[in-house]
XYZ file of C-alpha atoms in Angstrom:
551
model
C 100.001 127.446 99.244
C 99.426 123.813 98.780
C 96.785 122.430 100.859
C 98.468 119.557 103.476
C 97.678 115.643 102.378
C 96.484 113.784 104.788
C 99.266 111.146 105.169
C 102.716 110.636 104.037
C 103.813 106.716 104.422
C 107.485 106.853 104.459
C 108.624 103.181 103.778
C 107.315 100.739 101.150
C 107.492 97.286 102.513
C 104.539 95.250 103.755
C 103.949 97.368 107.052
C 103.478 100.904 104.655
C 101.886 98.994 101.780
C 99.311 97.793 104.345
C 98.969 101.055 105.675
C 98.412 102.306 102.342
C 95.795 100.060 101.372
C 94.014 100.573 104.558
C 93.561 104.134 104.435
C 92.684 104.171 100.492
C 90.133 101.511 101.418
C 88.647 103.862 103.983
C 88.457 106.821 101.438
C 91.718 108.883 102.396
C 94.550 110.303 100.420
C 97.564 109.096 100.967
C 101.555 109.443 99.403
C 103.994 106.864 99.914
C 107.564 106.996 99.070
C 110.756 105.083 99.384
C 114.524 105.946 98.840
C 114.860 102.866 96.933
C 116.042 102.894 93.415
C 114.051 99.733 93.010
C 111.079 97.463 94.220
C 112.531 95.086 96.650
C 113.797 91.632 95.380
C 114.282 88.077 96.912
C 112.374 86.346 99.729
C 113.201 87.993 102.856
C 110.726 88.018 105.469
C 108.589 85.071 103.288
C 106.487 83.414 107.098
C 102.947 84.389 106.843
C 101.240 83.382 109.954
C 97.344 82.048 110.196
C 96.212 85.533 111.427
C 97.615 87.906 108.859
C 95.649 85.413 106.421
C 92.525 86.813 107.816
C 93.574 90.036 108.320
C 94.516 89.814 104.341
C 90.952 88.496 104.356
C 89.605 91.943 105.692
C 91.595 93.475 103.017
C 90.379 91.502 100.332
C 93.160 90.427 98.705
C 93.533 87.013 100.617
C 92.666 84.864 97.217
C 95.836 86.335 95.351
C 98.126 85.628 98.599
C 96.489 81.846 98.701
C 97.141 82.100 95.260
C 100.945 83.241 95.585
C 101.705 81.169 98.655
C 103.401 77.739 99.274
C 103.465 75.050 102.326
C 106.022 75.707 104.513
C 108.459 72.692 103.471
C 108.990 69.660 105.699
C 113.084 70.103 106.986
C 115.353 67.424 106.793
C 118.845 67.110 107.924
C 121.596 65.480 106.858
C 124.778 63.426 108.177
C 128.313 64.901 107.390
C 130.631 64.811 106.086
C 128.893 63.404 102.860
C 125.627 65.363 103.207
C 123.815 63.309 101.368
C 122.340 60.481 104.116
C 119.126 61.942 105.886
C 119.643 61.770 109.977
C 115.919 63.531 110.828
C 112.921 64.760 109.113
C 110.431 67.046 110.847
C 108.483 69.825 110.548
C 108.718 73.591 111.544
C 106.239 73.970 113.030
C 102.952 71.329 114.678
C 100.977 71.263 112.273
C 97.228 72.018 113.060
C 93.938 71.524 111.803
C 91.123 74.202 110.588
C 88.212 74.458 113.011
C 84.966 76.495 112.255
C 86.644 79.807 114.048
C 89.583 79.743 112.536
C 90.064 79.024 108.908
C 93.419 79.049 108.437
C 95.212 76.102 110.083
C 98.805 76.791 109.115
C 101.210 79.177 108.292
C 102.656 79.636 104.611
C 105.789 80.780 102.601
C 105.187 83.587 100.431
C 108.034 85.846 98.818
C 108.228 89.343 100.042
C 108.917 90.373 96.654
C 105.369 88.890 95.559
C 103.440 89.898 98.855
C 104.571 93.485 98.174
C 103.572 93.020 94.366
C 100.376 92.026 95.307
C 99.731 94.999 97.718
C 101.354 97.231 95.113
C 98.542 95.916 92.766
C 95.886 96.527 94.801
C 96.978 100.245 95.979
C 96.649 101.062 91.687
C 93.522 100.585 91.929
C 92.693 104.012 94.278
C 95.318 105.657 91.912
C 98.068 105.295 94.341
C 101.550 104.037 93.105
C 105.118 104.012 95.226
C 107.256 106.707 94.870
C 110.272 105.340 94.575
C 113.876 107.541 94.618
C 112.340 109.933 97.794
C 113.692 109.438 101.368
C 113.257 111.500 104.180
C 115.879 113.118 105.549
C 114.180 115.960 107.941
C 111.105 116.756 109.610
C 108.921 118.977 112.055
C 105.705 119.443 113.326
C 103.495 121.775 114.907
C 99.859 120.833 116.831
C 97.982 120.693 113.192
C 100.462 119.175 110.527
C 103.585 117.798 109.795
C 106.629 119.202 107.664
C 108.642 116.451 106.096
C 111.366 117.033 103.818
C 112.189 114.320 100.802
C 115.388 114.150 99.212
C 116.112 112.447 95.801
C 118.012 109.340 96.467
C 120.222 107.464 93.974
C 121.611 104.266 95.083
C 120.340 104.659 98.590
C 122.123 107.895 99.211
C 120.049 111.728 99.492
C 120.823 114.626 96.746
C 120.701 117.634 96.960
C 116.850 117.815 95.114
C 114.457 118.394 98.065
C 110.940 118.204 98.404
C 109.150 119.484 101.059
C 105.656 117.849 101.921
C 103.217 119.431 104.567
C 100.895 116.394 105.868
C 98.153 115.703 108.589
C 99.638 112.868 109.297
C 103.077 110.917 109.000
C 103.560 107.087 109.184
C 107.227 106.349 109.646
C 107.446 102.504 107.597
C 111.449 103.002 106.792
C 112.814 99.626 108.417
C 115.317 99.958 111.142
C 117.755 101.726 109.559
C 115.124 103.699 108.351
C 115.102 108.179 108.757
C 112.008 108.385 111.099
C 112.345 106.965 114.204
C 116.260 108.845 114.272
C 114.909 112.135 113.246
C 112.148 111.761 116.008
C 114.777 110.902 118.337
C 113.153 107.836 119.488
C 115.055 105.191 121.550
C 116.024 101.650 120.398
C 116.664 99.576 123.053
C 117.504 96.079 122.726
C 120.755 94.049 121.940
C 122.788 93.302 119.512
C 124.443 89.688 119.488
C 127.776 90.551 118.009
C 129.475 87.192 118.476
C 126.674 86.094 115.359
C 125.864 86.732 111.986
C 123.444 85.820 109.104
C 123.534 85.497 105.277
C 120.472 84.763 103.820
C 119.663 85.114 100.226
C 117.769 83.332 96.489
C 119.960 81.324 94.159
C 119.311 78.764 91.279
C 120.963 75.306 92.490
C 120.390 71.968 90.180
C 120.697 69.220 91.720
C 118.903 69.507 94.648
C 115.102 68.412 95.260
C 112.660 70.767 95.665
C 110.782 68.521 98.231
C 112.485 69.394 101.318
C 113.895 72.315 103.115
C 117.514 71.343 103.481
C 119.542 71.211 106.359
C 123.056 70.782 106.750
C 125.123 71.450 110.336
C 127.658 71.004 112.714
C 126.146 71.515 116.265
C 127.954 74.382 118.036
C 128.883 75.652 114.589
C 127.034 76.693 111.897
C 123.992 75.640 109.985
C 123.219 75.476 106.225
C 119.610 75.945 104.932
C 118.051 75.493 101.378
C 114.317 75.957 101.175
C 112.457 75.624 97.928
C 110.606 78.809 96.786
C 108.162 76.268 94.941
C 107.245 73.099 95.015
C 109.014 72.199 92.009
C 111.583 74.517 90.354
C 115.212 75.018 91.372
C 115.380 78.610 92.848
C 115.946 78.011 96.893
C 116.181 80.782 99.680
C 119.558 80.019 101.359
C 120.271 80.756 104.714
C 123.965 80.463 106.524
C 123.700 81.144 110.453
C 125.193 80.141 113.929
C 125.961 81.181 117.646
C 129.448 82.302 117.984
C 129.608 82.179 114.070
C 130.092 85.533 111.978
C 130.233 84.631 108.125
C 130.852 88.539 107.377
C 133.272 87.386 104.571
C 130.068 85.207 103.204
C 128.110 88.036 101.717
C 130.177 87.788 98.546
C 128.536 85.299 96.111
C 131.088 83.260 95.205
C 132.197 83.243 99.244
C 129.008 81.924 100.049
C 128.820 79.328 97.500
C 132.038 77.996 97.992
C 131.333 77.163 101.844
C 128.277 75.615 100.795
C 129.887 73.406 98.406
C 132.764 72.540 100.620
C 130.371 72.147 103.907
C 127.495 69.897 103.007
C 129.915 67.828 100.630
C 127.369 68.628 97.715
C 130.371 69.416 95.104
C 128.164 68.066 91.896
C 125.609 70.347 92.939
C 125.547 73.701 89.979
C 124.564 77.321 91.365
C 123.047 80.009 89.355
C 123.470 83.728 90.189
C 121.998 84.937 93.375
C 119.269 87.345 93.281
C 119.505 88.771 96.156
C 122.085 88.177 99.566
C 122.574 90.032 102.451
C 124.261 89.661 105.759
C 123.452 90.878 109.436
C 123.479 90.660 112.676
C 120.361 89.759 115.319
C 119.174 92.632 116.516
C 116.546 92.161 119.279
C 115.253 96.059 119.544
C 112.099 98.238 119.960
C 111.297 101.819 120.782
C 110.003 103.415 123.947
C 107.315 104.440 121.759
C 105.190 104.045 118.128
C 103.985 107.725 118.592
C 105.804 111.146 119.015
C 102.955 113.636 118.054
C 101.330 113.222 114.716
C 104.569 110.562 113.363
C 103.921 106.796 113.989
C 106.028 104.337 113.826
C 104.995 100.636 112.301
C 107.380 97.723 111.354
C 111.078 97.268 111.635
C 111.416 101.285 111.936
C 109.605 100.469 116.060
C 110.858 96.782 116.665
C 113.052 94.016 115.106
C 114.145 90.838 116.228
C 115.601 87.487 115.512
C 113.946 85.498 112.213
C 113.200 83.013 114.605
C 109.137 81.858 115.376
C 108.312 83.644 111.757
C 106.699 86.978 112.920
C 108.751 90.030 111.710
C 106.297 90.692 108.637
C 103.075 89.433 110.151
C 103.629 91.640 113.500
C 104.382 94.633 110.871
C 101.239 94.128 109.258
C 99.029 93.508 112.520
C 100.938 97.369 113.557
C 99.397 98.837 110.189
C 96.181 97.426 110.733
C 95.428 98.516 114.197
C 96.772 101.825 113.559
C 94.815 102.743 110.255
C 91.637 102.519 111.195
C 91.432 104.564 114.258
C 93.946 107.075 112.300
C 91.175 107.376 109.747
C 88.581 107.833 111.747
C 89.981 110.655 113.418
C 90.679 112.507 109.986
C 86.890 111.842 109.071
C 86.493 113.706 112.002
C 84.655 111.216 114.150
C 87.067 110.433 116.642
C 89.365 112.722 118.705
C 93.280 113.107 118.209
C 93.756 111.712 121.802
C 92.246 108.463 120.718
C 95.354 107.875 118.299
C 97.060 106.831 121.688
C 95.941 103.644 122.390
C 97.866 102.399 119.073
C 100.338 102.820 121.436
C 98.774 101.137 124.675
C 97.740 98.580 122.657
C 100.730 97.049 120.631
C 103.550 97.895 122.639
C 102.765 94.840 125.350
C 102.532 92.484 122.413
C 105.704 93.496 120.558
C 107.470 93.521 123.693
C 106.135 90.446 124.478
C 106.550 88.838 120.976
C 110.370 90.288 120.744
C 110.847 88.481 124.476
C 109.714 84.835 122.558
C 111.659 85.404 119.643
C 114.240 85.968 121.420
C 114.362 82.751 123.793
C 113.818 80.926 120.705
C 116.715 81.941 119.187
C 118.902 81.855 122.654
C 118.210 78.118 122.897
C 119.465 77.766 119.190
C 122.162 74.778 118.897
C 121.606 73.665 115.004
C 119.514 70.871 113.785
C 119.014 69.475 117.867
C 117.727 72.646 119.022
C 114.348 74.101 118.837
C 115.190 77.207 116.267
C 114.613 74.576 113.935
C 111.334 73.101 115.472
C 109.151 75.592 116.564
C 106.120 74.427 119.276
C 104.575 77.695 120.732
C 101.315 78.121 119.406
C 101.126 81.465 120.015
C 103.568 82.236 116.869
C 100.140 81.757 115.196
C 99.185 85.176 116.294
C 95.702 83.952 117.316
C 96.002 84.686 120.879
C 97.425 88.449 120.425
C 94.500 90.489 122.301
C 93.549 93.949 123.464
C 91.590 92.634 126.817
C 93.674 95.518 128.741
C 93.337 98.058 126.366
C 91.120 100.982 127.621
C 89.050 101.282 124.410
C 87.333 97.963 124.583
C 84.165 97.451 126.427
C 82.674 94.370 128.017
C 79.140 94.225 129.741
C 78.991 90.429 129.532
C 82.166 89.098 131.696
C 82.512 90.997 134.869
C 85.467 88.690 136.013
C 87.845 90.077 133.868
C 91.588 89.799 135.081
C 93.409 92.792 136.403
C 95.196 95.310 134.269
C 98.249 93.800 134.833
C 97.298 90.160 134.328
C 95.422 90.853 131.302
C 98.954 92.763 130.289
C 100.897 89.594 130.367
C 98.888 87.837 128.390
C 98.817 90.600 125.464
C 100.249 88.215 123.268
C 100.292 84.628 124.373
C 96.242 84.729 124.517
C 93.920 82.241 126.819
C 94.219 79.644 124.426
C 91.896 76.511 125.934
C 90.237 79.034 128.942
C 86.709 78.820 126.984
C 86.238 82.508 127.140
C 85.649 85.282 124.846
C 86.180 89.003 125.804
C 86.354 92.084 124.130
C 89.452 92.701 123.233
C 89.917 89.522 121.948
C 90.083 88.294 118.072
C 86.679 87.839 115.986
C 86.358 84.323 115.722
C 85.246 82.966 112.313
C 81.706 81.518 111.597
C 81.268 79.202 108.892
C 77.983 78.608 107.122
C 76.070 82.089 107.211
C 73.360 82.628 105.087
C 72.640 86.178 104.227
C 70.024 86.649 101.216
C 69.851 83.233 100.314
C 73.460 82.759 100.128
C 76.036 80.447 102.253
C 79.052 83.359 103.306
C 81.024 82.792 106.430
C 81.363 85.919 108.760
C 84.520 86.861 108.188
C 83.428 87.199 104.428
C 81.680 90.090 105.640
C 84.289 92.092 107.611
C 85.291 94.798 105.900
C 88.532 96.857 107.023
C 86.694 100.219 106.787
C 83.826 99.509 108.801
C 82.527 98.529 112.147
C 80.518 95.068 112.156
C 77.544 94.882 114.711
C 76.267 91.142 115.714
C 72.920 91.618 117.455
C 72.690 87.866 118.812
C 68.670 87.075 120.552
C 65.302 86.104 120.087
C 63.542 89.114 119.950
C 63.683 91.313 116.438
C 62.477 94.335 118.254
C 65.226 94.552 120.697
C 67.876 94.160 117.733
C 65.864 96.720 115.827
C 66.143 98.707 119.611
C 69.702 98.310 118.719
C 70.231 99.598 115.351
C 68.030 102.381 115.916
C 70.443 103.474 118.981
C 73.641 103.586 116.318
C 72.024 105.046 113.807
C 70.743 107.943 115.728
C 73.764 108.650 117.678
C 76.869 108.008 115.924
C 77.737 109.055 112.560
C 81.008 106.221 112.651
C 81.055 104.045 109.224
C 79.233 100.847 110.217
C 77.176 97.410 109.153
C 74.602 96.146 111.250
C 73.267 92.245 111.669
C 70.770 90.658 113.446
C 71.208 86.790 114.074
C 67.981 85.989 115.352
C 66.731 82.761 116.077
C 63.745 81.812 113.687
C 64.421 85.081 111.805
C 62.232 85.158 108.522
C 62.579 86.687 104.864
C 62.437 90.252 104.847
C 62.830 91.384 108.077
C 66.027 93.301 106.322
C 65.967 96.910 106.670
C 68.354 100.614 105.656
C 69.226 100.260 109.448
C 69.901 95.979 110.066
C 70.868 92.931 107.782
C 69.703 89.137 109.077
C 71.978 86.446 109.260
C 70.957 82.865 109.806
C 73.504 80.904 111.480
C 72.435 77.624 109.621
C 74.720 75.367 111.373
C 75.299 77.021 114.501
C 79.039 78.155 114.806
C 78.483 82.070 115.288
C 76.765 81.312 118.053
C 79.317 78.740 119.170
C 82.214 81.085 118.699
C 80.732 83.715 120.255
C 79.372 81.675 122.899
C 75.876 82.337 122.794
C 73.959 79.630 123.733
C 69.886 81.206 123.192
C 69.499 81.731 127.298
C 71.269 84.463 127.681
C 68.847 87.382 125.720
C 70.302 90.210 123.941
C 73.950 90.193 123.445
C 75.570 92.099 120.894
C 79.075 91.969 119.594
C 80.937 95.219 118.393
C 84.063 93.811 116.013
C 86.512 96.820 114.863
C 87.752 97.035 111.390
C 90.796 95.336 112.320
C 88.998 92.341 113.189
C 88.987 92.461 117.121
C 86.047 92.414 119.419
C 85.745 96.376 120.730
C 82.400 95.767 122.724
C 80.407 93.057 124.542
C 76.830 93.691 125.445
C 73.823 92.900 126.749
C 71.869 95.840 126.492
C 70.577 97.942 123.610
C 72.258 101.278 125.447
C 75.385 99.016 125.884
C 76.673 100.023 122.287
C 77.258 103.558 124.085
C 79.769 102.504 126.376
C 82.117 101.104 122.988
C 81.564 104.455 120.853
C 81.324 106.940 123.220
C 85.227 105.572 123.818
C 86.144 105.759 120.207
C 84.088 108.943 119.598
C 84.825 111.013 122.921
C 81.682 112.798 122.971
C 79.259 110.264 121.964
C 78.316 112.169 118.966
């Protein structure tokens, strides 16, 4: 009998590529498959916010997406009929500055195609590669493993040629109208707005600049949109939406650009062939649930929404990256099955939450004089999206924490401006770190398979107190630092790194301030804060959560 694998992704878009890449980083086997006949093609979900950039830091990979990525495009509209005559240029979104705790300013466009690439890349390196052809189309489980059955798929459609796959673990990545969630029988609740429709889609046009994101409209009606996929080039993503507008006979190529050519007025502009176009409807939907017994859910298989505010990809990947970790812990044996949950506790507030802004972006749509077109809520960023309520996190430092339920409603939205930091929240940056000799920043040193422990003070033998604590209790994969003030060469040990804060922003964005004593900082793999402290003992409160017994 063939021993079970430890997980089977089903899905291969960004939110089961990250998952992938996660769990080979932390040393576990993994299969991933997808009914595809083909890698997907075009731009599709092409917003990546400021916080998935660090959590592609984490990954190590965030070079190649800097690499791969554009600006966002400045939009400009234009007056009809004619099309030609500029009435407003503005951007998409406010555009912000970098500060020392967060290094990424502003959001990006990046291809889906070329994101998934990338991650593709990276997962050949731990000798895992996409299945492609293999959908699932049953499965069953029992307290131990999980039975999934795969079917050979041509064109999208199961065979008869079954497979069937006995795993620890299954993570259901499949999209909406994706096998997993149905087959777990998982409810989708939401709406669908019927009255509206979508084509979006790549095409070559000449003729058009590539310094702008086009714009073309009539309010109450319909909107045309051409964004350059490069600065220079002529290959554009084109979008064709409205309220009360259902172009279902515009997902025909030569439908599509016809109305273009006949709506903006643009008739000497030349179109290539489209590489990709698709219509839909907006669905705003999620499930009850992300967990039915050893089956997750992550991506558009648990929640989809409008494309408005940019976070259908980025919220996928944040779902794979808070789910990984703890799921590999548990199959290294160091954390309980029960603490799987709180992927659950912890990102159905913020979808719900993120779905519920999405949502009244898109409501208040009314083409170019609307706000789908400028978006001002900074929390699309993603930097506020916290775990404060979450009952894994542990904070010895701030004992005026809000209630469960306040700290609920603020899941996603954050306490941007409040001058606090909490567990729960994100690990703020910290530039100018010297470690050996050499300048790093902090988050140069996160790593997405291990725990990171800041022992802030002035007194070496209370952060040595510290590391000896972890390293005598817990057997969880972790890196230890002391930043201690006047810290000297060599003071380095098996258990503890140093870190000199040469320019003072860890303790700035961790608001230390050298009165307070002790205070270490526990920051999980996904780049959150699990544990404030203030006490060498302290660090027991955080792992004896994450490891049940303490052991």
């Amino acid at each position: 009998m063939t021993l079970p694998i430890p997980v089977l992704i089903v899905g291969a878009g960004p939110a089961g590529l990250v998952s992938a890449l996660v769990l080979a980083q932390n040393g576990i086997q993994v299969r991933i498959v997808d009914k595809a006949d083909r890698y997907h093609v075009g731009s599709r979900g092409f917003g990546v916010q400021p916080r998935t950039f660090e959590l592609f830091k984490t990954l190590g990979i965030v070079d190649e997406i800097l690499e791969a990525s554009t600006p966002i495009p400045t939009m400009r509209a234009y007056k009809l009929p004619g099309g030609t005559i500029p009435v407003k240029t503005w951007d998409l979104y406010e555009k912000g500055e970098v500060w020392a705790d967060r290094p990424f300013a502003n959001g990006a466009c990046l291809s889906q195609e070329t994101l998934e690439e990338i991650l593709r890349d990276n997962l050949r390196k731990y000798g895992i590669s996409v299945e492609l052809h293999k959908g699932l189309v049953a499965i069953s489980q029992n307290t131990d493993t999980v039975a999934a059955t795969l079917a050979v798929h041509n064109h999208g459609e199961p065979t008869e040629a079954t497979e069937l796959v006995t795993a620890h673990y299954c993570i259901g990545a499949d999209g909406a109208r994706g096998a997993t969630r149905k087959l777990l029988g998982l409810t989708f609740e939401g709406q669908t707005r019927d009255a509206d429709g979508m084509v979006w889609g790549d095409i070559e046009i000449n003729g058009l600049g590539s310094d702008f994101w086009h714009i073309w409209g009539k309010p109450g009606q319909f909107t045309i949109m051409a964004r350059p996929l490069s600065p220079s080039g002529n290959k554009f993503g084109i979008g064709i939406t409205g309220q009360n507008f259902d172009p279902t006979n515009l997902a025909a190529p030569e439908k599509a650009i016809e109305f273009i050519k006949t709506e903006t007025g643009r008739n000497e502009l030349t179109f290539g062939s489209f590489s990709w176009l698709s219509y839909f409807k907006p669905n705003m939907r999620m499930v009850n649930k992300l967990q039915e017994g050893r089956v997750f859910l992550v991506g558009d298989s648990a929640h989809v929404h409008s494309p408005t505010g940019g976070q259908g990809m980025n919220c996928s990947v944040q779902d794979a990256s808070n789910l990984t970790w703890k799921l590999a812990l548990v199959l290294k044996n160091i954390a309980p099955f029960s603490f799987l949950s709180s992927y659950n506790e912890e990102r159905i507030p913020v979808i719900a939450q993120m779905i519920y802004a999405t949502t009244q972006l898109y409501t208040h749509t009314d083409s170019t004089k609307s706000g789908w077109f400028r978006w001002r809520n900074t929390a699309l960023e993603m930097y506020g999206i916290n775990y404060r309520f979450s009952s894994i996190v542990y904070d010895e430092r701030d004992a005026s924490s809000p209630d469960s339920q306040t700290a609920l409603a603020h899941a996603y939205t954050g306490y941007e401006g409040s001058g606090t930091l909490n567990a729960g929240d994100r690990a703020p940056e910290a530039p100018g770190i010297i470690q050996g000799g050499q300048v790093t920043s902090l988050m140069d040193l996160l790593r997405h398979n291990l725990h990171t422990v800041l022992i802030f003070g002035n007194n070496y033998k209370e952060a040595q107190a510290v590391a000896n604590v972890l390293e005598e209790r817990y057997i969880i994969p972790i890196q230890v630092f002391a930043i201690i003030n006047n810290s000297e060469h060599g003071m380095e040990n098996e258990k503890m790194g140093v870190l000199h804060d040469s320019e003072g922003h860890a303790h700035a964005a961790y608001l230390v301030d050298g009165t307070q004593g002790l205070v270490v900082v526990i920051i999980r793999p996904d780049s959150f804060i699990g544990g404030i402290f203030k006490e060498p003992e302290g660090v027991s409160g955080y792992f004896n959560k994450i490891c049940g017994t303490g052991n």
